[in-house]
């Protein structure tokens, strides 16, 4: 029944030979790789307005120029990654490019930044998607945490079904969202052309003075629109041949849809005098003003919620972390952008192929611009949560180096160079017993078969039970000496380990075998009714040199 349920939920298993047939065409690939990037249209404009509104309603007029600056940044970054795709047809993620061209440490920094970015993608996308749902249905607002958890579980199941089937699942919602964006933008600009901009209905008092620092903070927040733009470069090998061409076309589609949609929403929010409020998103407020509470509004909200939720698929592998999410999100993304583009400059410099100078210039511009964005975000958002990433990334890099050092030491320790096998000989065998039953007698037979030097030991926790065991022992195993260990404090593990250490000092061989008789109940749940002393003993012996622990199972019938 369990396997049948698994087949229903996750689909049929795929053989290794079927993997090459799981490649993606451009249309489903756009649905998978662009869901994260396109979903940022739903919240990037709102992030700009949330900062500008601190300086009062009049400061919202800065949103169009900030949006245009971010749109230009999108063109630069997309162009840079288009070159990366063709230079690294096997997959040119930030880690690969930075490590190949800049060295190990920049590669590790890029990897750590992407790790943080991908984990936070789940949190940002799911939380924003649920916010779209609660904007349309405020009654669900108190249950938003439970909704987020449920959504994460659903995405997990979808991912376990395989990339091609995931593409089929995501294609309809992604293109539905694009259609709804076209309806929203078309309806909004048609309303402006036919009826003009509505009058300003509310004003917000100034809480912070408008200055360059506040504008930079708004720009830094809006840069969340670019999150996910690197996904196509990371997943080139998921495309059908020719991989680079199909990936490049998909990236161009994604950048065009993102740039036009983001700028459209930003300009509409300005012309319709949208002021962000708690409990409702900017897209929801735009939809209500343009279409009222009609079915079109609810369709747009539904599509927005679905695409935001599916955006978590781009990096699904983690857990939601509820913190100052957008600042953290952008620092990791743009750190990886910068290192990737700097690595590509180095790549063109080393290759010096045809037209290497314009290629290097494009990537160099991308590196400079994204480095400037990282600096702006790090400074302007430092006290709002970016300090966490500035600390986390170096800690992750140190962790990566420690892991690598461990594997290097492990490889040297397992090398056969200068190694001579140990002489085992007839090593002693110890059988641990707590009583006499079929499982113990079977284990004793196994012990006799592998060594003539067999000893049984038991821990005296109950003198009456121990006396009964000694009487039965003479009948069932008279040829095996039984050693009784005292335990004044009713400890089982410590007396056994002490005795084994004493035996080790008296033997010449390098190994000792410890046999643990175990009976296996007929039902899995019946294990819960028995203690797991054997498991504790095996765990303790695992870290003692020269000790071999063997479990001899005796399976009980129903």
Coordinates of N, CA, C and O in Angstrom, one line a residue, residues 132-266:
X132 N -0.7 37.3 -1.5 CA -1.7 37.6 -2.5 C -3.0 36.9 -2.2 O -4.1 37.5 -2.5
X133 N -3.0 35.7 -1.7 CA -4.3 35.1 -1.3 C -5.0 35.8 -0.2 O -6.2 36.0 -0.3
X134 N -4.3 36.2 0.8 CA -4.9 36.9 1.9 C -5.4 38.3 1.6 O -6.3 38.8 2.2
X135 N -4.8 38.9 0.5 CA -5.3 40.2 0.1 C -6.6 40.1 -0.5 O -7.5 40.9 -0.4
X136 N -6.9 39.0 -1.3 CA -8.2 38.8 -1.9 C -9.2 38.2 -0.9 O -10.4 38.5 -0.9
X137 N -8.7 37.4 0.1 CA -9.6 36.8 1.1 C -9.0 37.1 2.5 O -8.3 36.3 3.1
X138 N -9.3 38.3 3.0 CA -8.7 38.7 4.3 C -9.0 37.8 5.5 O -8.3 37.7 6.5
X139 N -10.1 37.0 5.4 CA -10.4 36.0 6.4 C -9.3 35.0 6.7 O -9.2 34.4 7.8
X140 N -8.5 34.8 5.6 CA -7.4 33.8 5.8 C -6.1 34.3 6.4 O -5.2 33.6 6.6
X141 N -6.1 35.6 6.6 CA -4.9 36.3 7.1 C -4.3 35.7 8.4 O -3.1 35.4 8.5
X142 N -5.2 35.3 9.4 CA -4.6 34.7 10.6 C -4.0 33.3 10.3 O -3.2 32.8 11.2
X143 N -4.3 32.7 9.2 CA -3.8 31.3 9.0 C -2.7 31.3 7.9 O -2.4 30.3 7.3
X144 N -2.0 32.4 7.8 CA -1.0 32.5 6.7 C 0.2 31.6 6.9 O 0.8 31.1 6.0
X145 N 0.6 31.4 8.2 CA 1.7 30.5 8.4 C 1.4 29.0 8.0 O 2.2 28.3 7.4
X146 N 0.2 28.6 8.4 CA -0.2 27.2 8.1 C -0.3 27.1 6.5 O 0.1 26.0 6.0
X147 N -0.8 28.1 5.9 CA -0.9 28.1 4.4 C 0.5 28.0 3.8 O 0.7 27.2 2.8
X148 N 1.5 28.7 4.3 CA 2.9 28.6 3.8 C 3.4 27.2 4.0 O 4.0 26.7 3.0
X149 N 3.2 26.6 5.1 CA 3.8 25.3 5.3 C 3.1 24.3 4.3 O 3.8 23.4 3.7
X150 N 1.8 24.4 4.2 CA 1.1 23.5 3.2 C 1.6 23.7 1.8 O 1.8 22.7 1.1
X151 N 1.9 24.9 1.4 CA 2.4 25.2 0.1 C 3.7 24.6 -0.2 O 4.0 24.0 -1.2
X152 N 4.6 24.7 0.8 CA 6.0 24.1 0.7 C 5.9 22.6 0.5 O 6.6 22.0 -0.3
X153 N 5.0 21.9 1.2 CA 4.8 20.5 1.1 C 4.3 20.1 -0.3 O 4.8 19.1 -0.9
X154 N 3.4 20.9 -0.8 CA 2.9 20.6 -2.2 C 4.0 20.8 -3.2 O 4.1 20.0 -4.2
X155 N 4.8 21.8 -3.1 CA 5.9 22.0 -4.0 C 6.9 20.9 -3.9 O 7.5 20.4 -5.0
X156 N 7.2 20.4 -2.7 CA 8.1 19.3 -2.6 C 7.6 18.1 -3.4 O 8.4 17.4 -4.1
X157 N 6.3 17.8 -3.3 CA 5.8 16.6 -4.0 C 5.9 16.8 -5.5 O 6.2 15.9 -6.2
X158 N 5.6 18.0 -6.0 CA 5.7 18.3 -7.4 C 7.1 18.1 -7.9 O 7.3 17.5 -9.0
X159 N 8.1 18.5 -7.1 CA 9.5 18.4 -7.6 C 9.9 16.9 -7.6 O 10.8 16.6 -8.4
X160 N 9.4 16.1 -6.7 CA 9.8 14.7 -6.7 C 9.3 13.9 -7.8 O 9.7 12.8 -8.0
X161 N 8.4 14.5 -8.6 CA 7.8 13.8 -9.8 C 8.7 13.9 -11.0 O 8.5 13.3 -12.0
X162 N 9.8 14.7 -11.0 CA 10.7 14.8 -12.1 C 10.6 16.1 -12.8 O 9.6 16.7 -12.8
X163 N 11.7 16.5 -13.5 CA 11.7 17.8 -14.1 C 10.8 18.0 -15.2 O 10.1 19.1 -15.4
X164 N 10.6 17.0 -16.1 CA 9.7 17.2 -17.2 C 8.3 17.2 -16.8 O 7.5 18.1 -17.3
X165 N 7.9 16.4 -15.8 CA 6.5 16.4 -15.3 C 6.3 17.7 -14.6 O 5.2 18.3 -14.6
X166 N 7.3 18.2 -13.8 CA 7.2 19.5 -13.1 C 7.0 20.6 -14.1 O 6.2 21.5 -13.9
X167 N 7.6 20.5 -15.3 CA 7.4 21.5 -16.3 C 6.0 21.5 -16.8 O 5.4 22.6 -17.1
X168 N 5.4 20.3 -17.0 CA 4.0 20.3 -17.4 C 3.1 20.9 -16.3 O 2.1 21.6 -16.6
X169 N 3.4 20.7 -15.1 CA 2.6 21.2 -14.0 C 2.7 22.7 -13.9 O 1.7 23.4 -13.7
X170 N 3.9 23.2 -14.2 CA 4.1 24.7 -14.0 C 3.8 25.5 -15.2 O 3.6 26.7 -15.2
X171 N 3.7 24.8 -16.4 CA 3.5 25.6 -17.7 C 2.2 26.4 -17.6 O 2.2 27.6 -17.9
X172 N 1.1 25.8 -17.3 CA -0.2 26.5 -17.3 C -0.2 27.6 -16.4 O -0.6 28.8 -16.8
X173 N 0.1 27.5 -15.1 CA 0.1 28.6 -14.2 C 1.0 29.8 -14.6 O 0.7 31.0 -14.4
X174 N 2.2 29.5 -15.2 CA 3.1 30.5 -15.6 C 2.6 31.3 -16.7 O 2.6 32.6 -16.7
X175 N 2.1 30.7 -17.7 CA 1.5 31.4 -18.9 C 0.2 32.0 -18.5 O -0.2 33.1 -19.1
X176 N -0.5 31.5 -17.6 CA -1.7 32.1 -17.0 C -1.4 33.5 -16.4 O -2.1 34.5 -16.6
X177 N -0.3 33.4 -15.6 CA 0.1 34.7 -14.9 C 0.6 35.7 -15.9 O 0.3 36.9 -15.8
X178 N 1.3 35.3 -17.0 CA 1.7 36.2 -18.0 C 0.5 36.9 -18.7 O 0.4 38.1 -19.0
X179 N -0.5 36.0 -19.0 CA -1.8 36.5 -19.6 C -2.5 37.5 -18.7 O -2.9 38.6 -19.1
X180 N -2.5 37.2 -17.4 CA -3.1 38.1 -16.4 C -2.3 39.5 -16.3 O -2.9 40.5 -16.1
X181 N -1.0 39.4 -16.4 CA -0.2 40.6 -16.4 C -0.6 41.5 -17.6 O -0.7 42.7 -17.5
X182 N -0.7 40.8 -18.8 CA -1.1 41.6 -20.0 C -2.5 42.2 -19.8 O -2.7 43.4 -20.2
X183 N -3.4 41.5 -19.2 CA -4.8 42.1 -18.9 C -4.7 43.2 -18.0 O -5.3 44.3 -18.2
X184 N -3.9 43.1 -16.9 CA -3.8 44.1 -15.9 C -3.1 45.4 -16.5 O -3.6 46.5 -16.3
X185 N -2.0 45.2 -17.2 CA -1.3 46.3 -17.8 C -2.2 47.0 -18.9 O -2.3 48.2 -19.0
X186 N -2.8 46.1 -19.8 CA -3.6 46.6 -20.8 C -4.8 47.4 -20.3 O -5.1 48.5 -20.8
X187 N -5.5 46.8 -19.3 CA -6.6 47.5 -18.7 C -6.2 48.8 -18.0 O -6.9 49.8 -18.1
X188 N -5.0 48.8 -17.3 CA -4.6 50.0 -16.6 C -4.3 51.1 -17.6 O -4.8 52.3 -17.4
X189 N -3.5 50.9 -18.6 CA -3.2 51.9 -19.6 C -4.4 52.4 -20.4 O -4.5 53.6 -20.8
X190 N -5.3 51.5 -20.7 CA -6.5 51.8 -21.4 C -7.3 52.8 -20.5 O -7.9 53.8 -21.0
X191 N -7.4 52.5 -19.2 CA -8.1 53.3 -18.3 C -7.5 54.7 -18.2 O -8.2 55.8 -18.2
X192 N -6.2 54.8 -18.3 CA -5.5 56.1 -18.2 C -5.7 56.9 -19.5 O -5.9 58.1 -19.5
X193 N -5.7 56.2 -20.7 CA -6.0 56.9 -21.9 C -7.4 57.4 -22.1 O -7.6 58.5 -22.6
X194 N -8.3 56.6 -21.6 CA -9.8 57.0 -21.8 C -10.3 57.8 -20.6 O -11.2 58.7 -20.9
X195 N -9.9 57.6 -19.4 CA -10.5 58.3 -18.3 C -9.5 59.2 -17.5 O -9.8 60.0 -16.6
X196 N -8.2 59.0 -17.8 CA -7.2 59.8 -17.1 C -6.9 59.2 -15.8 O -7.5 58.3 -15.3
X197 N -5.9 59.8 -15.1 CA -5.4 59.3 -13.8 C -6.4 59.7 -12.8 O -7.0 60.8 -12.8
X198 N -6.7 58.8 -11.8 CA -7.7 59.2 -10.7 C -7.0 60.2 -9.8 O -5.8 60.3 -9.7
X199 N -7.8 60.9 -9.1 CA -7.3 61.9 -8.1 C -6.6 61.2 -6.9 O -6.9 60.1 -6.6
X200 N -5.7 61.9 -6.3 CA -5.0 61.4 -5.1 C -6.0 61.3 -4.0 O -6.6 62.4 -3.6
X201 N -6.3 60.2 -3.5 CA -7.3 60.0 -2.4 C -6.8 60.0 -1.0 O -7.5 60.4 -0.1
X202 N -5.5 59.6 -0.8 CA -5.0 59.6 0.5 C -3.6 60.2 0.5 O -2.9 60.1 -0.5
X203 N -3.2 60.7 1.6 CA -1.8 61.2 1.7 C -1.2 60.6 3.0 O -1.9 60.2 3.9
X204 N 0.1 60.5 2.9 CA 0.9 59.9 4.0 C 1.9 60.9 4.6 O 2.6 61.5 3.8
X205 N 1.9 61.1 5.9 CA 2.8 62.1 6.5 C 4.2 61.6 6.3 O 4.5 60.4 6.3
X206 N 5.2 62.6 6.3 CA 6.6 62.2 6.2 C 7.1 61.7 7.6 O 6.9 62.4 8.6
X207 N 7.7 60.5 7.5 CA 8.4 60.0 8.7 C 9.9 60.1 8.7 O 10.5 60.0 9.7
X208 N 10.4 60.1 7.5 CA 11.9 60.3 7.3 C 12.1 61.3 6.2 O 11.3 61.4 5.3
X209 N 13.1 62.1 6.3 CA 13.4 63.1 5.2 C 13.8 62.4 3.9 O 14.5 61.4 4.0
X210 N 13.4 62.9 2.8 CA 13.8 62.4 1.5 C 15.2 62.8 1.2 O 15.5 64.0 1.1
X211 N 16.1 61.9 1.0 CA 17.5 62.2 0.7 C 18.0 61.1 -0.2 O 17.3 60.1 -0.6
X212 N 19.3 61.2 -0.6 CA 19.9 60.3 -1.6 C 19.9 58.9 -0.9 O 19.8 57.9 -1.6
X213 N 20.1 58.8 0.4 CA 20.2 57.5 1.1 C 18.9 56.8 1.0 O 18.9 55.5 0.7
X214 N 17.8 57.5 1.1 CA 16.5 56.8 1.1 C 16.2 56.4 -0.4 O 15.6 55.3 -0.5
X215 N 16.6 57.1 -1.3 CA 16.4 56.7 -2.7 C 17.2 55.5 -3.0 O 16.8 54.5 -3.7
X216 N 18.5 55.4 -2.5 CA 19.3 54.2 -2.7 C 18.7 53.0 -2.0 O 18.7 51.9 -2.6
X217 N 18.1 53.2 -0.9 CA 17.4 52.1 -0.2 C 16.2 51.6 -1.0 O 16.0 50.4 -1.1
X218 N 15.5 52.5 -1.6 CA 14.4 52.1 -2.5 C 14.9 51.3 -3.7 O 14.3 50.3 -4.1
X219 N 16.0 51.8 -4.3 CA 16.6 51.1 -5.5 C 17.0 49.7 -5.1 O 16.8 48.7 -5.8
X220 N 17.7 49.6 -3.9 CA 18.2 48.3 -3.4 C 17.0 47.4 -3.2 O 17.1 46.2 -3.6
X221 N 15.9 47.8 -2.7 CA 14.8 47.0 -2.5 C 14.2 46.5 -3.8 O 13.8 45.4 -4.0
X222 N 14.1 47.4 -4.7 CA 13.5 47.1 -6.0 C 14.4 46.1 -6.8 O 13.8 45.5 -7.8
X223 N 15.6 46.0 -6.5 CA 16.5 45.1 -7.2 C 16.1 43.7 -7.0 O 16.7 42.8 -7.7
X224 N 15.2 43.4 -6.1 CA 14.7 42.1 -5.9 C 14.0 41.6 -7.2 O 13.8 40.4 -7.4
X225 N 13.7 42.5 -8.1 CA 13.1 42.1 -9.4 C 14.0 41.2 -10.2 O 13.5 40.4 -11.1
X226 N 15.3 41.3 -10.0 CA 16.3 40.5 -10.8 C 16.5 39.1 -10.2 O 17.3 38.3 -10.8
X227 N 16.0 38.8 -9.1 CA 16.2 37.5 -8.5 C 15.7 36.4 -9.4 O 14.6 36.4 -10.0
X228 N 16.5 35.3 -9.6 CA 16.1 34.2 -10.4 C 16.6 34.3 -11.9 O 16.4 33.4 -12.7
X229 N 17.2 35.5 -12.3 CA 17.6 35.7 -13.7 C 18.8 34.8 -14.0 O 19.0 34.5 -15.2
X230 N 19.5 34.3 -13.0 CA 20.6 33.4 -13.3 C 20.2 32.0 -13.4 O 21.0 31.1 -13.8
X231 N 18.9 31.6 -13.2 CA 18.5 30.2 -13.2 C 18.7 29.5 -14.5 O 19.1 28.4 -14.6
X232 N 18.5 30.2 -15.6 CA 18.7 29.6 -17.0 C 20.2 29.3 -17.2 O 20.5 28.2 -17.7
X233 N 21.1 30.2 -16.8 CA 22.5 29.9 -17.0 C 22.9 28.7 -16.1 O 23.8 27.9 -16.5
X234 N 22.3 28.5 -15.0 CA 22.6 27.4 -14.1 C 22.1 26.0 -14.6 O 22.7 25.0 -14.3
X235 N 21.1 26.1 -15.4 CA 20.4 24.9 -15.9 C 20.4 24.6 -17.4 O 19.5 24.1 -17.9
X236 N 21.5 25.0 -18.0 CA 21.6 24.9 -19.5 C 21.4 23.4 -19.9 O 20.8 23.1 -20.9
X237 N 22.0 22.5 -19.1 CA 21.9 21.1 -19.5 C 20.5 20.5 -19.4 O 20.3 19.3 -19.8
X238 N 19.6 21.2 -18.8 CA 18.2 20.7 -18.7 C 17.5 20.9 -20.0 O 16.4 20.4 -20.2
X239 N 18.1 21.7 -21.0 CA 17.4 22.0 -22.2 C 17.7 20.9 -23.3 O 18.7 20.2 -23.2
X240 N 16.8 20.8 -24.2 CA 17.0 19.9 -25.4 C 18.1 20.5 -26.3 O 18.2 21.8 -26.3
X241 N 18.8 19.7 -27.0 CA 19.8 20.2 -28.0 C 19.1 21.1 -29.1 O 18.0 20.8 -29.5
X242 N 19.8 22.1 -29.5 CA 21.1 22.7 -29.0 C 20.9 23.4 -27.7 O 20.1 24.4 -27.7
X243 N 21.6 23.0 -26.7 CA 21.3 23.5 -25.3 C 21.5 25.0 -25.2 O 20.7 25.8 -24.7
X244 N 22.7 25.5 -25.7 CA 23.0 26.9 -25.5 C 22.0 27.8 -26.3 O 21.6 28.9 -25.7
X245 N 21.6 27.4 -27.5 CA 20.7 28.3 -28.3 C 19.3 28.3 -27.6 O 18.7 29.4 -27.4
X246 N 18.8 27.2 -27.2 CA 17.5 27.1 -26.5 C 17.5 27.9 -25.2 O 16.6 28.6 -24.9
X247 N 18.6 27.7 -24.4 CA 18.7 28.5 -23.2 C 18.8 30.0 -23.4 O 18.2 30.8 -22.7
X248 N 19.6 30.4 -24.4 CA 19.7 31.8 -24.7 C 18.4 32.4 -25.1 O 18.0 33.6 -24.7
X249 N 17.6 31.7 -26.0 CA 16.3 32.2 -26.4 C 15.4 32.4 -25.2 O 14.6 33.3 -25.0
X250 N 15.4 31.3 -24.3 CA 14.5 31.4 -23.1 C 14.9 32.5 -22.2 O 14.0 33.2 -21.7
X251 N 16.2 32.8 -22.0 CA 16.6 33.9 -21.2 C 16.2 35.2 -21.8 O 15.7 36.1 -21.1
X252 N 16.2 35.4 -23.1 CA 15.8 36.6 -23.8 C 14.3 36.8 -23.6 O 13.8 37.9 -23.2
X253 N 13.5 35.8 -23.7 CA 12.1 35.9 -23.5 C 11.8 36.3 -22.0 O 11.0 37.2 -21.8
X254 N 12.5 35.7 -21.1 CA 12.3 35.9 -19.7 C 12.6 37.4 -19.3 O 11.9 38.1 -18.6
X255 N 13.8 37.9 -19.9 CA 14.2 39.2 -19.6 C 13.2 40.3 -20.1 O 12.9 41.3 -19.5
X256 N 12.7 40.0 -21.3 CA 11.8 40.9 -22.0 C 10.5 41.0 -21.2 O 9.9 42.1 -20.9
X257 N 9.9 39.8 -20.8 CA 8.7 39.8 -20.0 C 8.9 40.4 -18.7 O 8.0 41.2 -18.2
X258 N 10.0 40.1 -18.0 CA 10.3 40.7 -16.7 C 10.4 42.3 -16.8 O 9.7 43.0 -16.1
X259 N 11.2 42.7 -17.7 CA 11.4 44.2 -17.8 C 10.2 44.9 -18.2 O 9.8 46.0 -17.5
X260 N 9.4 44.5 -19.2 CA 8.2 45.2 -19.6 C 7.1 45.1 -18.5 O 6.4 46.1 -18.2
X261 N 7.0 44.0 -17.8 CA 6.0 43.8 -16.8 C 6.3 44.7 -15.6 O 5.4 45.4 -15.0
X262 N 7.6 44.6 -15.1 CA 8.0 45.4 -14.0 C 7.8 46.9 -14.2 O 7.2 47.6 -13.3
X263 N 8.2 47.4 -15.3 CA 8.1 48.8 -15.6 C 6.6 49.2 -15.8 O 6.2 50.3 -15.3
X264 N 5.8 48.3 -16.4 CA 4.4 48.6 -16.5 C 3.7 48.7 -15.1 O 2.9 49.7 -14.9
X265 N 4.0 47.8 -14.2 CA 3.4 47.8 -12.9 C 3.9 49.1 -12.1 O 3.1 49.8 -11.4
X266 N 5.1 49.4 -12.3 CA 5.7 50.6 -11.6 C 5.0 51.9 -12.0 O 4.7 52.7 -11.2

